[in-house]
mmCIF file of C-alpha atoms in Angstrom:
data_model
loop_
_atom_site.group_PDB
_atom_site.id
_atom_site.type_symbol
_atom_site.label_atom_id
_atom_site.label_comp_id
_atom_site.label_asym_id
_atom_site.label_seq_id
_atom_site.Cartn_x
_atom_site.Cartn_y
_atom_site.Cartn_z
ATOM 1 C CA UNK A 1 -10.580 16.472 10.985
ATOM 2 C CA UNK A 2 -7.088 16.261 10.114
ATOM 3 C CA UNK A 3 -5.047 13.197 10.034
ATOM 4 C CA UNK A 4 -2.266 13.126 12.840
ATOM 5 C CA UNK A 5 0.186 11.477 10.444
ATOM 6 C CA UNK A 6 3.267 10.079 11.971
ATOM 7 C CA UNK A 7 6.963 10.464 10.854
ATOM 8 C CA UNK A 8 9.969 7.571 11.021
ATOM 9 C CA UNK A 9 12.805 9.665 11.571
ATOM 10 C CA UNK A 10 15.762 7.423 12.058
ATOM 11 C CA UNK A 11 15.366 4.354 9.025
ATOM 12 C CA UNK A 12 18.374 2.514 9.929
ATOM 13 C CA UNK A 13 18.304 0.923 6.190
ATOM 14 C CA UNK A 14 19.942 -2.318 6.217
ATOM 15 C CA UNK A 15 19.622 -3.227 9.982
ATOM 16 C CA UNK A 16 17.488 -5.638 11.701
ATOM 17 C CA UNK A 17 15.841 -3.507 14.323
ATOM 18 C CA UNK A 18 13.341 -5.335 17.167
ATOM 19 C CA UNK A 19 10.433 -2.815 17.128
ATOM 20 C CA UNK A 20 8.596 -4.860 19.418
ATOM 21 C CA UNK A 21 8.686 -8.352 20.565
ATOM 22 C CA UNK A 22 8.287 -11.014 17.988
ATOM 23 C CA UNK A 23 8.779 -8.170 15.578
ATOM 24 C CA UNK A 24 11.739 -7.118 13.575
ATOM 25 C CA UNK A 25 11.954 -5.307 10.517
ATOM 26 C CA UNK A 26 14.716 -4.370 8.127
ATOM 27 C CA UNK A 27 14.100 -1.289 5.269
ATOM 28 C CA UNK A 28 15.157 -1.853 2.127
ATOM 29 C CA UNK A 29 17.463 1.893 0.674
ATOM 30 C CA UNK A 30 14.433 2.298 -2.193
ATOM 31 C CA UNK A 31 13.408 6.001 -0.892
ATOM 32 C CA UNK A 32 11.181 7.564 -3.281
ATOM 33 C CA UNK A 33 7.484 9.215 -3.155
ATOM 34 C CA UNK A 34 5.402 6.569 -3.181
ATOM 35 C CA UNK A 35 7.663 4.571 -0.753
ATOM 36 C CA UNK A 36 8.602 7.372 2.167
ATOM 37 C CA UNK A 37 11.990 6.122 3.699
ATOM 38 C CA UNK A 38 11.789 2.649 1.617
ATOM 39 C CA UNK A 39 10.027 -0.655 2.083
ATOM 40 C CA UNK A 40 9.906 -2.137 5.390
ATOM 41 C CA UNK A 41 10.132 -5.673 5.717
ATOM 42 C CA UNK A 42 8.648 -7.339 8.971
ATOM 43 C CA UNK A 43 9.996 -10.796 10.193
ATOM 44 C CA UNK A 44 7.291 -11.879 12.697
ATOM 45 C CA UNK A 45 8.908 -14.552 15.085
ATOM 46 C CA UNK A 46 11.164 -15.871 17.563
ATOM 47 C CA UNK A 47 14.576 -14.369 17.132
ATOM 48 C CA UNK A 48 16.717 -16.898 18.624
ATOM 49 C CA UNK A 49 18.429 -19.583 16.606
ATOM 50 C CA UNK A 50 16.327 -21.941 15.018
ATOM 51 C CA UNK A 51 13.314 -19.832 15.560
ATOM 52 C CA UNK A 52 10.191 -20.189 13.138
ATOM 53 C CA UNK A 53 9.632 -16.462 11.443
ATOM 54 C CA UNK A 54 7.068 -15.211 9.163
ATOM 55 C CA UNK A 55 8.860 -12.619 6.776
ATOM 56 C CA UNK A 56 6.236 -10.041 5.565
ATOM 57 C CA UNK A 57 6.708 -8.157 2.263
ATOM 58 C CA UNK A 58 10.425 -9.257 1.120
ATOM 59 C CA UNK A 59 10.790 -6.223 -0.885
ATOM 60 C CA UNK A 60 11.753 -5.145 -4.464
ATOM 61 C CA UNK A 61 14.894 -6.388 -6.064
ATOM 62 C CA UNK A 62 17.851 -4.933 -4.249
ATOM 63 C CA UNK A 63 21.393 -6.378 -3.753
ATOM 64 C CA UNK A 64 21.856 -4.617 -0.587
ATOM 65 C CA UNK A 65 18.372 -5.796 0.716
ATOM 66 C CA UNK A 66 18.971 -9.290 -0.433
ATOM 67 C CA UNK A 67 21.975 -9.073 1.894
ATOM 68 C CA UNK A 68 20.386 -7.493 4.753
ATOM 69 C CA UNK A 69 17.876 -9.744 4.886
ATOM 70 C CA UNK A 70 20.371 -12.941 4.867
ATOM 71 C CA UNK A 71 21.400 -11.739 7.402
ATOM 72 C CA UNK A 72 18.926 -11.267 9.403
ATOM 73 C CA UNK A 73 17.294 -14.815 8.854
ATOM 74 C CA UNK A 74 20.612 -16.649 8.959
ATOM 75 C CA UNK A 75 19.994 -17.812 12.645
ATOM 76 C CA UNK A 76 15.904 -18.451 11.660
ATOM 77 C CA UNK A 77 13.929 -20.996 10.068
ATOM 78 C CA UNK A 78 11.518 -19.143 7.579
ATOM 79 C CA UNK A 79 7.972 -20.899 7.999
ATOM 80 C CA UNK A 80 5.820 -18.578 5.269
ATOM 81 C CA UNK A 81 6.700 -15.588 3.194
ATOM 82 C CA UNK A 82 3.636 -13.551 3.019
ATOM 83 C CA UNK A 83 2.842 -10.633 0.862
ATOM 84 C CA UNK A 84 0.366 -7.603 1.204
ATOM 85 C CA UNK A 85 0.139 -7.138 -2.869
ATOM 86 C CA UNK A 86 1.768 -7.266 -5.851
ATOM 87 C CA UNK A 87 3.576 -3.490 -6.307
ATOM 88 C CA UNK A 88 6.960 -3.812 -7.258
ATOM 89 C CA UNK A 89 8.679 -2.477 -3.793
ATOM 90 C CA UNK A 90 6.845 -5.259 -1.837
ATOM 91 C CA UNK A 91 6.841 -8.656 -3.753
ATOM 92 C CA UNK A 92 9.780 -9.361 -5.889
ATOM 93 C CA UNK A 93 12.284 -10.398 -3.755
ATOM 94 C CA UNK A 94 9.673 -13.318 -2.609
ATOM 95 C CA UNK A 95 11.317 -15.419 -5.788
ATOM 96 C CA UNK A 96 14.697 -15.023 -4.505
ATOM 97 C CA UNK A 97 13.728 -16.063 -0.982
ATOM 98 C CA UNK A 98 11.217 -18.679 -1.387
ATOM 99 C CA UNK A 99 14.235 -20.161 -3.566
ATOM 100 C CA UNK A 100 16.853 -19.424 -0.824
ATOM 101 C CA UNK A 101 14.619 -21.162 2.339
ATOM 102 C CA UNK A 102 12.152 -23.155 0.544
ATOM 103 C CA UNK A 103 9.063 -21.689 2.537
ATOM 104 C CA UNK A 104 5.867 -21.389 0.696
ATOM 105 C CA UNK A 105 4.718 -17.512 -0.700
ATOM 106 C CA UNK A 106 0.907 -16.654 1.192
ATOM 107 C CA UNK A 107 -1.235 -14.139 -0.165
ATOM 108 C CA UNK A 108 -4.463 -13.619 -1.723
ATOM 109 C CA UNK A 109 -3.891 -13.911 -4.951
ATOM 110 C CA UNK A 110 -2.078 -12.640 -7.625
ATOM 111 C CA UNK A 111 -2.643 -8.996 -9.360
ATOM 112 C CA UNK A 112 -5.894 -9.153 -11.374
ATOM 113 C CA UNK A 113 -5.804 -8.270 -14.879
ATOM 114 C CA UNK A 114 -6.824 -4.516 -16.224
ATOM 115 C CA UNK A 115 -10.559 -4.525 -17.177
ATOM 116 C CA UNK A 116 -9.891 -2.548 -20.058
ATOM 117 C CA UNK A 117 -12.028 0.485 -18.836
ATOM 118 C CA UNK A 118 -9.439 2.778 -18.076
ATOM 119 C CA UNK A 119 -6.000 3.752 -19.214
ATOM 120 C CA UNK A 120 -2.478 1.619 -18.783
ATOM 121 C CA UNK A 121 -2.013 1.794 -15.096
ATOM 122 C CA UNK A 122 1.737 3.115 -15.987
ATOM 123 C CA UNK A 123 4.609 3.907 -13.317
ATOM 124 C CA UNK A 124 4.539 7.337 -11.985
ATOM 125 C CA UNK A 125 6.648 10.121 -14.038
ATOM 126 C CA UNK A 126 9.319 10.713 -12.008
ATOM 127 C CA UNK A 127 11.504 14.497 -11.447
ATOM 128 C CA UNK A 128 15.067 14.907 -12.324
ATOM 129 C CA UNK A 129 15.783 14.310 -8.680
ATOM 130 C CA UNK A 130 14.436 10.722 -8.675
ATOM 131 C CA UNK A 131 15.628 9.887 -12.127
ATOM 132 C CA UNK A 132 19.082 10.154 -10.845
ATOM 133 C CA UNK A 133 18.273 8.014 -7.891
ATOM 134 C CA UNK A 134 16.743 5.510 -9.989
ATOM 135 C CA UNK A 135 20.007 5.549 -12.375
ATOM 136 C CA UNK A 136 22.837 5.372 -9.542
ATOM 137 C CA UNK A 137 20.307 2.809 -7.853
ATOM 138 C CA UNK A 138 19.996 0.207 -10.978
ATOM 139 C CA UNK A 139 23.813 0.538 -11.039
ATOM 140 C CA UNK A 140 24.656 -0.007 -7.692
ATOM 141 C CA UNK A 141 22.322 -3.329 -8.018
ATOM 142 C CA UNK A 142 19.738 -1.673 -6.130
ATOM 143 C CA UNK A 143 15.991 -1.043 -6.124
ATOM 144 C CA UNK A 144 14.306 1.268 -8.351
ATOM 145 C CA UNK A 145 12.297 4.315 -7.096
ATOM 146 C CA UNK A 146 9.089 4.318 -9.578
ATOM 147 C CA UNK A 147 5.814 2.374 -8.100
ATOM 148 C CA UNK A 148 4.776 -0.744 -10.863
ATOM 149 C CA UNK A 149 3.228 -3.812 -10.698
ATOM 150 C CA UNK A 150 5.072 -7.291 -10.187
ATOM 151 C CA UNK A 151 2.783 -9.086 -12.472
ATOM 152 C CA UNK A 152 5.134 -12.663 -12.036
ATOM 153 C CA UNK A 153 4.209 -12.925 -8.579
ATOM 154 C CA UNK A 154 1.609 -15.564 -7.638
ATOM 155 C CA UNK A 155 1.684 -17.187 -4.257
ATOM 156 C CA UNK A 156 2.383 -21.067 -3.527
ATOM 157 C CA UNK A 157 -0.860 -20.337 -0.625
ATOM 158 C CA UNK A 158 -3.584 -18.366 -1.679
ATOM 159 C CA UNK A 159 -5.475 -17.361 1.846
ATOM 160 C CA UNK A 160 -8.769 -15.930 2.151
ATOM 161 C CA UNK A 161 -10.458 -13.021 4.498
ATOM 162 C CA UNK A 162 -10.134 -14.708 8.265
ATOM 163 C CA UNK A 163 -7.595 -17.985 7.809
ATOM 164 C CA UNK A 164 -4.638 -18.182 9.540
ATOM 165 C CA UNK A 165 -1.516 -17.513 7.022
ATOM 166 C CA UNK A 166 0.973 -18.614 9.060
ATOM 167 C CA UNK A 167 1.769 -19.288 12.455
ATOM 168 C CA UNK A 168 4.959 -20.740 15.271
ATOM 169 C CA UNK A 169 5.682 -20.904 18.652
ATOM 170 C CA UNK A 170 3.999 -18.032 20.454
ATOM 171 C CA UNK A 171 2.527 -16.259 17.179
ATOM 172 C CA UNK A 172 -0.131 -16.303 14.880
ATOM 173 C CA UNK A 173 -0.966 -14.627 11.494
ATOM 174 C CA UNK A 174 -4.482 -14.273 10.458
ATOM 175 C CA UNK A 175 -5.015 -12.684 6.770
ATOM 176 C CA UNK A 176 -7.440 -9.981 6.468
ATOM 177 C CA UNK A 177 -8.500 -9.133 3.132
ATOM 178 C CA UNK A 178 -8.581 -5.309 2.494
ATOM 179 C CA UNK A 179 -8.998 -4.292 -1.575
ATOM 180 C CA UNK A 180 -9.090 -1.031 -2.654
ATOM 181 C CA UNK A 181 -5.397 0.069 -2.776
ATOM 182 C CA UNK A 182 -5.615 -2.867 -5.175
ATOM 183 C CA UNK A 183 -8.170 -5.807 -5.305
ATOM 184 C CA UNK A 184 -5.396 -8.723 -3.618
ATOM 185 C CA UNK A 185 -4.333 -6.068 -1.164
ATOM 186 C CA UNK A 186 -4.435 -8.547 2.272
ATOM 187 C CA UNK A 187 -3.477 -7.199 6.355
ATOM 188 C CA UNK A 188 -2.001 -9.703 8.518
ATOM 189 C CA UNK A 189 -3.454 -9.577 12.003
ATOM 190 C CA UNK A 190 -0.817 -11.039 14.506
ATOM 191 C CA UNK A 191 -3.295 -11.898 17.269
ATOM 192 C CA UNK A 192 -0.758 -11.850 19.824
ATOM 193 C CA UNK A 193 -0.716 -8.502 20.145
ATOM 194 C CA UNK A 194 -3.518 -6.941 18.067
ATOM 195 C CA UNK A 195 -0.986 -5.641 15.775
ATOM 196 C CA UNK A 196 -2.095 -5.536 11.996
ATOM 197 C CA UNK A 197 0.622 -5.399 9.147
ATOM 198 C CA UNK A 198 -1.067 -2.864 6.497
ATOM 199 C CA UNK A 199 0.852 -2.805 4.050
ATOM 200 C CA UNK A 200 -0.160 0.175 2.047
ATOM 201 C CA UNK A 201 -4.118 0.182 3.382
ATOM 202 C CA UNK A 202 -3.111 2.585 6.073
ATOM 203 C CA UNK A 203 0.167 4.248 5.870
ATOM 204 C CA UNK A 204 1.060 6.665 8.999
ATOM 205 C CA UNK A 205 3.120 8.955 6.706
ATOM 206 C CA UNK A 206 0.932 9.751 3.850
ATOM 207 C CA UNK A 207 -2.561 9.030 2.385
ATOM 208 C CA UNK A 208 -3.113 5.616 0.139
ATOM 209 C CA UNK A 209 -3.402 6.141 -3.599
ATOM 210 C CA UNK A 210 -6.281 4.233 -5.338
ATOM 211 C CA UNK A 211 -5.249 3.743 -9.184
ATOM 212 C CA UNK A 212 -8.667 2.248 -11.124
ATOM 213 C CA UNK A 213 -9.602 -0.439 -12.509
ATOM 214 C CA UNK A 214 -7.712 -2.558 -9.815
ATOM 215 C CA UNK A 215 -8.131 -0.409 -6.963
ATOM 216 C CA UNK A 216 -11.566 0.948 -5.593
ATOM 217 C CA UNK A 217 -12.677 3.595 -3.397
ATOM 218 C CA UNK A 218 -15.998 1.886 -2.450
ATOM 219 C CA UNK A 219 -14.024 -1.031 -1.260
ATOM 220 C CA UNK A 220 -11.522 0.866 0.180
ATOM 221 C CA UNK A 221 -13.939 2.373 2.674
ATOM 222 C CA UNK A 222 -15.221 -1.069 3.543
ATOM 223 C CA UNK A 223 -11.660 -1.653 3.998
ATOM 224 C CA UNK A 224 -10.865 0.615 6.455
ATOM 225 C CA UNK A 225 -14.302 -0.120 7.907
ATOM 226 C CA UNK A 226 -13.023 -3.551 8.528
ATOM 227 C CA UNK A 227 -9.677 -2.874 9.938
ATOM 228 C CA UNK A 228 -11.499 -0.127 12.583
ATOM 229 C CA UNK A 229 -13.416 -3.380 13.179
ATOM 230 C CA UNK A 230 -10.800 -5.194 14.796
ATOM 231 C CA UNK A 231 -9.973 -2.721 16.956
ATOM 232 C CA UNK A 232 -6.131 -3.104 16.357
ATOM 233 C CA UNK A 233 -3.527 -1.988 18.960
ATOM 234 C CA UNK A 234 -1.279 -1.256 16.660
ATOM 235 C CA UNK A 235 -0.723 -0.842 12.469
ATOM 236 C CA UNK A 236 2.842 -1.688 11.078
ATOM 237 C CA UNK A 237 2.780 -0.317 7.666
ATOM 238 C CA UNK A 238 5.228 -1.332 4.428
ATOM 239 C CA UNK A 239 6.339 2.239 4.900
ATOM 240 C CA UNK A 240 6.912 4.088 7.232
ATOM 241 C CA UNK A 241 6.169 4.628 11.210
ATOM 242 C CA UNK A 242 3.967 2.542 13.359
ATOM 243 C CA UNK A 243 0.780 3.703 13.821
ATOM 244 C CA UNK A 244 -0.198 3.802 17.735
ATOM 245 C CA UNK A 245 -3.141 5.617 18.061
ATOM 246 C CA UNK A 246 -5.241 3.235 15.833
ATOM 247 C CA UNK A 247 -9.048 4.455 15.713
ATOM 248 C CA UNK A 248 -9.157 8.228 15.369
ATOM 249 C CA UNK A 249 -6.298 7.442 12.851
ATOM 250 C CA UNK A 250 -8.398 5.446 11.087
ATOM 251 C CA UNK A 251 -11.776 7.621 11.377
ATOM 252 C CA UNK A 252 -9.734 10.645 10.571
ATOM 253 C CA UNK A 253 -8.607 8.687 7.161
ATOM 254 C CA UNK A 254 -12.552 7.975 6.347
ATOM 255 C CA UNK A 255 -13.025 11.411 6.906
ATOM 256 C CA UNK A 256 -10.401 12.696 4.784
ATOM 257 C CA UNK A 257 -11.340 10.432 1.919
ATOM 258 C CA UNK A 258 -15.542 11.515 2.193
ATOM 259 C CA UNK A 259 -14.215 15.382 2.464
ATOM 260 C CA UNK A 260 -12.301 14.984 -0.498
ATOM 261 C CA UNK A 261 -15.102 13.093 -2.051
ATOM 262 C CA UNK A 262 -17.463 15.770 -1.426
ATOM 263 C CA UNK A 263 -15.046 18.212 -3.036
ATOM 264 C CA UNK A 264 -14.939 16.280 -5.924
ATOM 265 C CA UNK A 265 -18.422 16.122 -6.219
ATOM 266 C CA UNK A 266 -19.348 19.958 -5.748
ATOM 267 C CA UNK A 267 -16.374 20.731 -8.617
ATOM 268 C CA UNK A 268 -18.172 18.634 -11.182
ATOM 269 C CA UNK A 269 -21.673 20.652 -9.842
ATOM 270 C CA UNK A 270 -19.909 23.666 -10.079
ATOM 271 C CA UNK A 271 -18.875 22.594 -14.153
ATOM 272 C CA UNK A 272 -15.342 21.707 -13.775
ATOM 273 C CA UNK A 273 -15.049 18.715 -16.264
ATOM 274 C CA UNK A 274 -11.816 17.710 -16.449
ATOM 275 C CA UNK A 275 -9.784 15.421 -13.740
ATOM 276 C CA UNK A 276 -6.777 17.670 -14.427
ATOM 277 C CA UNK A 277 -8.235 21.051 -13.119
ATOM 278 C CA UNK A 278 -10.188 19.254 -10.232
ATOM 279 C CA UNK A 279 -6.836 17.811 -9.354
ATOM 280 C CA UNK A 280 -5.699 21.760 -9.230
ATOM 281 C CA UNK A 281 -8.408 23.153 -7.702
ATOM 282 C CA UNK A 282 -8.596 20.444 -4.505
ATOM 283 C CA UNK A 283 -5.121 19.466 -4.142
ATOM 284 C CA UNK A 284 -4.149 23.136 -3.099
ATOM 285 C CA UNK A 285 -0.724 22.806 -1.533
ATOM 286 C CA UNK A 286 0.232 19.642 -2.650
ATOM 287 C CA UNK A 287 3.475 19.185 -5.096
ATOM 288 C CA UNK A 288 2.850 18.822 -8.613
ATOM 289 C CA UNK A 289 5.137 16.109 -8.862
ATOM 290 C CA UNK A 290 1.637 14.476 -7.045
ATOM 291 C CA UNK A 291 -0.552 15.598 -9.371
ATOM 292 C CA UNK A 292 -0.564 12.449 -11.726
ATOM 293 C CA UNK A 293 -1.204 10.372 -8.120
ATOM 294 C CA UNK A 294 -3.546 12.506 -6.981
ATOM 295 C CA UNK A 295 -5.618 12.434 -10.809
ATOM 296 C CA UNK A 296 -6.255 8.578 -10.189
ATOM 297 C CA UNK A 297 -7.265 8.965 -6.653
ATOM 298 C CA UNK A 298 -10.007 11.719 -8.494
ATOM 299 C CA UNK A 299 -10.843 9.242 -10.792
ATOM 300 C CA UNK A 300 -11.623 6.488 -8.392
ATOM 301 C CA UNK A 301 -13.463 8.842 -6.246
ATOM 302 C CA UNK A 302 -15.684 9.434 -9.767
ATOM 303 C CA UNK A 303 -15.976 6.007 -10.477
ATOM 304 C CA UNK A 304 -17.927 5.552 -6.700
ATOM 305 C CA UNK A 305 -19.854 8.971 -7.421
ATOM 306 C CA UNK A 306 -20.979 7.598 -11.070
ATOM 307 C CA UNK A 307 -21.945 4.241 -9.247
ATOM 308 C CA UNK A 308 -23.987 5.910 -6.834
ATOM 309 C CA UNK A 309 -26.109 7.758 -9.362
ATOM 310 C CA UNK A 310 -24.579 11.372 -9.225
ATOM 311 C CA UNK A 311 -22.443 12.172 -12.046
ATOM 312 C CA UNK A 312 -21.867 10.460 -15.073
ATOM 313 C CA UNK A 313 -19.241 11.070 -18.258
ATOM 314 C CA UNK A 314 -18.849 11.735 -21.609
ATOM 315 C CA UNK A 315 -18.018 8.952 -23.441
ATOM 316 C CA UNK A 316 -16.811 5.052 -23.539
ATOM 317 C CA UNK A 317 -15.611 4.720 -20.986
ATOM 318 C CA UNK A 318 -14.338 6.368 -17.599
ATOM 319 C CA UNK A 319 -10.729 7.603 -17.647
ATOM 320 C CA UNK A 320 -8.345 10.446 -16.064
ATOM 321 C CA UNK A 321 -9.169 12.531 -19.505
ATOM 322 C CA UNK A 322 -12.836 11.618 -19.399
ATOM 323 C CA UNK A 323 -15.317 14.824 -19.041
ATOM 324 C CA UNK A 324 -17.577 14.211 -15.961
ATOM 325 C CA UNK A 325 -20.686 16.267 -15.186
ATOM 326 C CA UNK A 326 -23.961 15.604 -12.285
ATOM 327 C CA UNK A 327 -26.774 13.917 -13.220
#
């Protein structure tokens, strides 16, 4: 089953666009790999003046999305600021706008530690291409392109699974706790219109990277478990297009991740050790430029597959230069 991934072809970066009522969203110029056209910000609300508004992921730190965003909330009275999780293109700005309105941060928590297990969780290398971008970015004032953790961030609310994070006139946010991306990853369920804000759970454009020790495939499949659960119209993600077509997107996503689970397991059967040449051998296709990605998604898929009693390593621990054999 393949995944019927969608595609945002017109970003409109800087603009305030109404994608749907109550629903307005303005993408931040931080294009990159790991962030498809750049971060979407949602402002969940009444858009006339004086209206109360939600904003949902304020972005990284980026003069021209500072600006945009300004704008778009001059006429609005911001009620909550709520944040998916702690990666450095969807927190940050939170400071400058909690500081700017005086609304309260939501989320679940901040980013736990490292366990200690596993290697530093550092950015992804980036090409020549990107490096560029990321130079004539930073000196334009605006966001960088790597993916890293905002480990300042910790929110003024912290909301569990099921309670409402925020909520006005004709709109309600209910947080929805989803680790595995990472272990404070949290949907917001607008129950107005059975639309969930994913964040980076479920992204329409690509798959979701899981990066051990904070992220985890096992609950990553409960997580999209749960969100098939609700039965949701609609998925907004950080990045990218809406998704429309919720449940076979979703089922087609489990699949995906128990095929490639299964491949992982019949390489190690078959005596590959290494997370390197797995990543080769299954990721057929895919730009190397991926490859370091696509290594810690291996390695969390390992970590499950040594958990459920079917291949352990050799070693002290579990890691992306680990050997791995069956049982």
């Amino acid at each position: 089953m393949s995944i019927p991934y969608v595609t945002l072809d017109d970003p409109r970066h800087g603009e305030a666009v109404q994608v749907a009522p109550l629903i307005r969203r303005v993408i931040a110029r931080n294009p990159s790999k790991f962030t498809y056209h750049g971060t979407g910000t949602y402002i969940v609300g009444s858009s006339e003046p004086g209206g109360d508004v939600a904003v949902i992921d304020p972005g990284p730190i980026s003069d021209s999305h500072r600006d945009a965003l300004t704008a778009a909330l001059a006429s609005s009275r911001v009620a909550a600021i709520l944040v998916t999780h702690c990666h450095s293109d969807h927190s940050p700005l939170a400071a400058w706008l909690k500081e700017t309105t005086g609304a309260p941060t939501v989320a679940f928590g901040p980013h736990a530690l490292s366990h200690g297990w596993v290697e530093d969780d550092t950015p992804e290398e980036l090409d020549d291409e990107e490096k560029q971008a990321a130079a004539t970015a930073e000196a334009a004032g605006e966001a960088k392109v790597e993916e890293s953790l905002d480990l300042d961030f910790d929110p003024d609310i912290r909301v569990g699974d099921g309670a409402i994070a925020a909520s006005g006139d004709g709109w309600t946010l209910r947080a929805i706790h989803t680790p595995g991306h990472t272990s404070n990853h949290m949907c917001y369920w607008l129950e107005e219109q059975r639309a969930l804000f994913t964040g980076d759970h479920i992204m329409g454009w690509s798959t979701t990277v899981i990066t051990p020790p904070d992220g985890d495939m096992r609950d990553y499949f409960a997580s999209l478990q749960r969100v098939k659960d609700l039965d949701p119209a609609v998925l907004w993600p950080t990045h990218g297009a809406p998704v429309t077509d919720a449940r076979p997107f979703i089922e087609a996503f489990v699949q995906h991740r128990l095929d490639r689970e299964a491949g992982v397991l019949r390489a190690v059967r078959e005596g590959i050790t290494m997370i390197p040449d797995m990543v080769e051998l299954l990721y057929v296709g895919v730009s190397e430029k991926l490859y370091k990605a696509a290594g810690r998604s291996v390695l969390a898929h390992l970590i499950k597959l040594v958990d459920d009693g079917l291949v352990v390593w050799d070693g002290a621990q579990p890691g992306v230069t680990t050997p791995y054999r069956p049982t």
